[in-house]
Amino acid sequence: MSLMSRRRRVFVDTPKGRRSAGFSVPENAVAADVSMALRSRGWSPYALRLDPEQHAWIALVMDWRRAA
C-alpha cells in the first residue's frame, strides 16, 4: 500500500474565470466534503462536478462582490 494517497485538486468557476481554490481533497472525498471545505474557506458553492480527466473537482460559486 502506498504511503501517499491520491488527491484531487479543487477549482472554482466564477464569472471572472476558473482559478484554484488553493487546496486538494482525498480521492475518495464526496461532493459534500468538497462543499464543506469550500465553505470553510469563504466560498459559496452552488454546484459541484467531478472532472475525471483533470482529476479535479470544479465548483460553481457565487461571486458576491460582482453581484453587489
Short mmCIF file of N, CA and C in Angstrom, two decimals:
data_model
loop_
_atom_site.label_atom_id
_atom_site.label_comp_id
_atom_site.label_asym_id
_atom_site.label_seq_id
_atom_site.Cartn_x
_atom_site.Cartn_y
_atom_site.Cartn_z
N MET A 1 0.83 -1.19 0.00
CA MET A 1 0.00 0.00 0.00
C MET A 1 0.88 1.25 0.00
N SER A 2 0.56 2.19 -0.83
CA SER A 2 1.35 3.41 -0.95
C SER A 2 1.14 4.33 0.25
N LEU A 3 2.23 4.97 0.67
CA LEU A 3 2.12 5.92 1.77
C LEU A 3 1.45 7.21 1.32
N MET A 4 1.55 7.52 0.03
CA MET A 4 0.94 8.74 -0.48
C MET A 4 -0.43 8.40 -1.05
N SER A 5 -1.45 9.04 -0.53
CA SER A 5 -2.78 8.82 -1.09
C SER A 5 -3.01 9.80 -2.22
N ARG A 6 -3.74 9.37 -3.20
CA ARG A 6 -4.02 10.23 -4.34
C ARG A 6 -5.03 11.30 -3.95
N ARG A 7 -4.86 12.51 -4.45
CA ARG A 7 -5.73 13.62 -4.10
C ARG A 7 -6.28 14.26 -5.36
N ARG A 8 -7.38 14.97 -5.21
CA ARG A 8 -7.99 15.71 -6.32
C ARG A 8 -7.88 17.20 -6.02
N ARG A 9 -7.48 17.95 -7.03
CA ARG A 9 -7.43 19.41 -6.89
C ARG A 9 -8.84 19.96 -6.92
N VAL A 10 -9.02 21.13 -6.34
CA VAL A 10 -10.33 21.79 -6.33
C VAL A 10 -10.17 23.14 -7.02
N PHE A 11 -11.06 23.41 -7.96
CA PHE A 11 -11.08 24.67 -8.69
C PHE A 11 -12.44 25.33 -8.51
N VAL A 12 -12.48 26.64 -8.63
CA VAL A 12 -13.75 27.36 -8.57
C VAL A 12 -13.94 28.12 -9.87
N ASP A 13 -15.16 28.05 -10.40
CA ASP A 13 -15.55 28.82 -11.58
C ASP A 13 -16.37 30.00 -11.11
N THR A 14 -15.94 31.19 -11.45
CA THR A 14 -16.68 32.41 -11.14
C THR A 14 -16.95 33.12 -12.46
N PRO A 15 -17.76 34.16 -12.45
CA PRO A 15 -17.95 34.93 -13.69
C PRO A 15 -16.64 35.51 -14.23
N LYS A 16 -15.62 35.61 -13.38
CA LYS A 16 -14.32 36.14 -13.80
C LYS A 16 -13.38 35.05 -14.30
N GLY A 17 -13.81 33.79 -14.26
CA GLY A 17 -12.98 32.70 -14.76
C GLY A 17 -12.70 31.64 -13.71
N ARG A 18 -11.96 30.61 -14.11
CA ARG A 18 -11.62 29.50 -13.23
C ARG A 18 -10.29 29.76 -12.54
N ARG A 19 -10.24 29.41 -11.25
CA ARG A 19 -8.99 29.52 -10.51
C ARG A 19 -8.91 28.41 -9.47
N SER A 20 -7.72 28.18 -9.00
CA SER A 20 -7.52 27.16 -7.99
C SER A 20 -8.13 27.62 -6.67
N ALA A 21 -8.73 26.69 -5.95
CA ALA A 21 -9.27 27.01 -4.63
C ALA A 21 -8.17 27.01 -3.58
N GLY A 22 -6.99 26.53 -3.94
CA GLY A 22 -5.85 26.56 -3.03
C GLY A 22 -5.73 25.34 -2.13
N PHE A 23 -6.47 24.29 -2.44
CA PHE A 23 -6.37 23.07 -1.64
C PHE A 23 -6.79 21.88 -2.49
N SER A 24 -6.56 20.70 -1.96
CA SER A 24 -6.98 19.46 -2.61
C SER A 24 -7.69 18.61 -1.58
N VAL A 25 -8.40 17.60 -2.06
CA VAL A 25 -9.14 16.70 -1.18
C VAL A 25 -8.73 15.26 -1.50
N PRO A 26 -8.92 14.35 -0.56
CA PRO A 26 -8.61 12.94 -0.86
C PRO A 26 -9.43 12.44 -2.04
N GLU A 27 -8.90 11.48 -2.75
CA GLU A 27 -9.57 10.94 -3.93
C GLU A 27 -10.96 10.41 -3.61
N ASN A 28 -11.16 9.89 -2.40
CA ASN A 28 -12.46 9.31 -2.05
C ASN A 28 -13.44 10.34 -1.47
N ALA A 29 -13.09 11.63 -1.48
CA ALA A 29 -13.99 12.67 -0.98
C ALA A 29 -15.24 12.75 -1.86
N VAL A 30 -16.37 13.01 -1.24
CA VAL A 30 -17.63 13.17 -1.98
C VAL A 30 -17.95 14.67 -2.07
N ALA A 31 -18.97 14.99 -2.85
CA ALA A 31 -19.34 16.40 -3.08
C ALA A 31 -19.59 17.15 -1.78
N ALA A 32 -20.21 16.51 -0.80
CA ALA A 32 -20.48 17.19 0.47
C ALA A 32 -19.18 17.58 1.17
N ASP A 33 -18.16 16.72 1.10
CA ASP A 33 -16.86 17.04 1.70
C ASP A 33 -16.23 18.26 1.04
N VAL A 34 -16.31 18.29 -0.28
CA VAL A 34 -15.73 19.41 -1.04
C VAL A 34 -16.49 20.69 -0.73
N SER A 35 -17.81 20.61 -0.70
CA SER A 35 -18.63 21.78 -0.40
C SER A 35 -18.30 22.36 0.97
N MET A 36 -18.19 21.50 1.97
CA MET A 36 -17.87 21.98 3.32
C MET A 36 -16.48 22.60 3.38
N ALA A 37 -15.51 22.02 2.67
CA ALA A 37 -14.16 22.59 2.64
C ALA A 37 -14.17 23.96 1.98
N LEU A 38 -14.94 24.11 0.90
CA LEU A 38 -15.05 25.41 0.23
C LEU A 38 -15.71 26.45 1.14
N ARG A 39 -16.78 26.06 1.81
CA ARG A 39 -17.48 26.98 2.71
C ARG A 39 -16.58 27.42 3.85
N SER A 40 -15.76 26.52 4.36
CA SER A 40 -14.87 26.89 5.47
C SER A 40 -13.80 27.88 5.02
N ARG A 41 -13.60 27.98 3.71
CA ARG A 41 -12.62 28.92 3.16
C ARG A 41 -13.29 30.17 2.58
N GLY A 42 -14.59 30.33 2.82
CA GLY A 42 -15.27 31.56 2.43
C GLY A 42 -15.98 31.53 1.09
N TRP A 43 -15.97 30.42 0.38
CA TRP A 43 -16.67 30.32 -0.90
C TRP A 43 -18.11 29.91 -0.68
N SER A 44 -18.98 30.25 -1.62
CA SER A 44 -20.39 29.85 -1.58
C SER A 44 -20.71 29.00 -2.81
N PRO A 45 -20.39 27.71 -2.77
CA PRO A 45 -20.65 26.86 -3.94
C PRO A 45 -22.13 26.54 -4.10
N TYR A 46 -22.60 26.56 -5.34
CA TYR A 46 -23.99 26.17 -5.58
C TYR A 46 -24.07 24.97 -6.51
N ALA A 47 -22.96 24.53 -7.06
CA ALA A 47 -22.91 23.31 -7.88
C ALA A 47 -21.49 22.79 -7.88
N LEU A 48 -21.36 21.47 -7.87
CA LEU A 48 -20.06 20.81 -7.92
C LEU A 48 -20.10 19.73 -8.97
N ARG A 49 -18.98 19.53 -9.65
CA ARG A 49 -18.89 18.42 -10.58
C ARG A 49 -17.48 17.85 -10.52
N LEU A 50 -17.40 16.58 -10.72
CA LEU A 50 -16.12 15.88 -10.74
C LEU A 50 -15.66 15.78 -12.19
N ASP A 51 -14.46 16.23 -12.46
CA ASP A 51 -13.89 16.14 -13.80
C ASP A 51 -12.81 15.05 -13.77
N PRO A 52 -13.16 13.82 -14.16
CA PRO A 52 -12.19 12.72 -14.06
C PRO A 52 -10.97 12.90 -14.97
N GLU A 53 -11.12 13.60 -16.09
CA GLU A 53 -9.98 13.80 -16.99
C GLU A 53 -8.91 14.68 -16.35
N GLN A 54 -9.34 15.70 -15.59
CA GLN A 54 -8.40 16.58 -14.91
C GLN A 54 -8.11 16.12 -13.48
N HIS A 55 -8.78 15.06 -13.06
CA HIS A 55 -8.64 14.53 -11.71
C HIS A 55 -8.87 15.66 -10.70
N ALA A 56 -10.01 16.36 -10.87
CA ALA A 56 -10.28 17.54 -10.06
C ALA A 56 -11.78 17.74 -9.85
N TRP A 57 -12.11 18.46 -8.78
CA TRP A 57 -13.47 18.92 -8.54
C TRP A 57 -13.57 20.35 -9.05
N ILE A 58 -14.67 20.65 -9.73
CA ILE A 58 -14.94 22.00 -10.23
C ILE A 58 -16.19 22.51 -9.51
N ALA A 59 -16.07 23.65 -8.85
CA ALA A 59 -17.20 24.23 -8.12
C ALA A 59 -17.67 25.51 -8.82
N LEU A 60 -18.97 25.63 -8.99
CA LEU A 60 -19.55 26.90 -9.45
C LEU A 60 -19.88 27.68 -8.19
N VAL A 61 -19.39 28.89 -8.13
CA VAL A 61 -19.59 29.70 -6.92
C VAL A 61 -20.20 31.04 -7.28
N MET A 62 -20.88 31.61 -6.32
CA MET A 62 -21.44 32.95 -6.48
C MET A 62 -20.34 33.96 -6.13
N ASP A 63 -20.14 34.90 -7.00
CA ASP A 63 -19.16 35.97 -6.74
C ASP A 63 -19.95 37.16 -6.19
N TRP A 64 -20.07 37.21 -4.88
CA TRP A 64 -20.90 38.23 -4.25
C TRP A 64 -20.40 39.64 -4.47
N ARG A 65 -19.10 39.84 -4.62
CA ARG A 65 -18.58 41.20 -4.86
C ARG A 65 -19.06 41.73 -6.20
N ARG A 66 -19.10 40.85 -7.21
CA ARG A 66 -19.54 41.30 -8.53
C ARG A 66 -21.06 41.48 -8.56
N ALA A 67 -21.78 40.63 -7.84
CA ALA A 67 -23.24 40.69 -7.83
C ALA A 67 -23.77 41.92 -7.09
N ALA A 68 -22.98 42.43 -6.17
CA ALA A 68 -23.45 43.56 -5.35
C ALA A 68 -23.50 44.87 -6.11
#
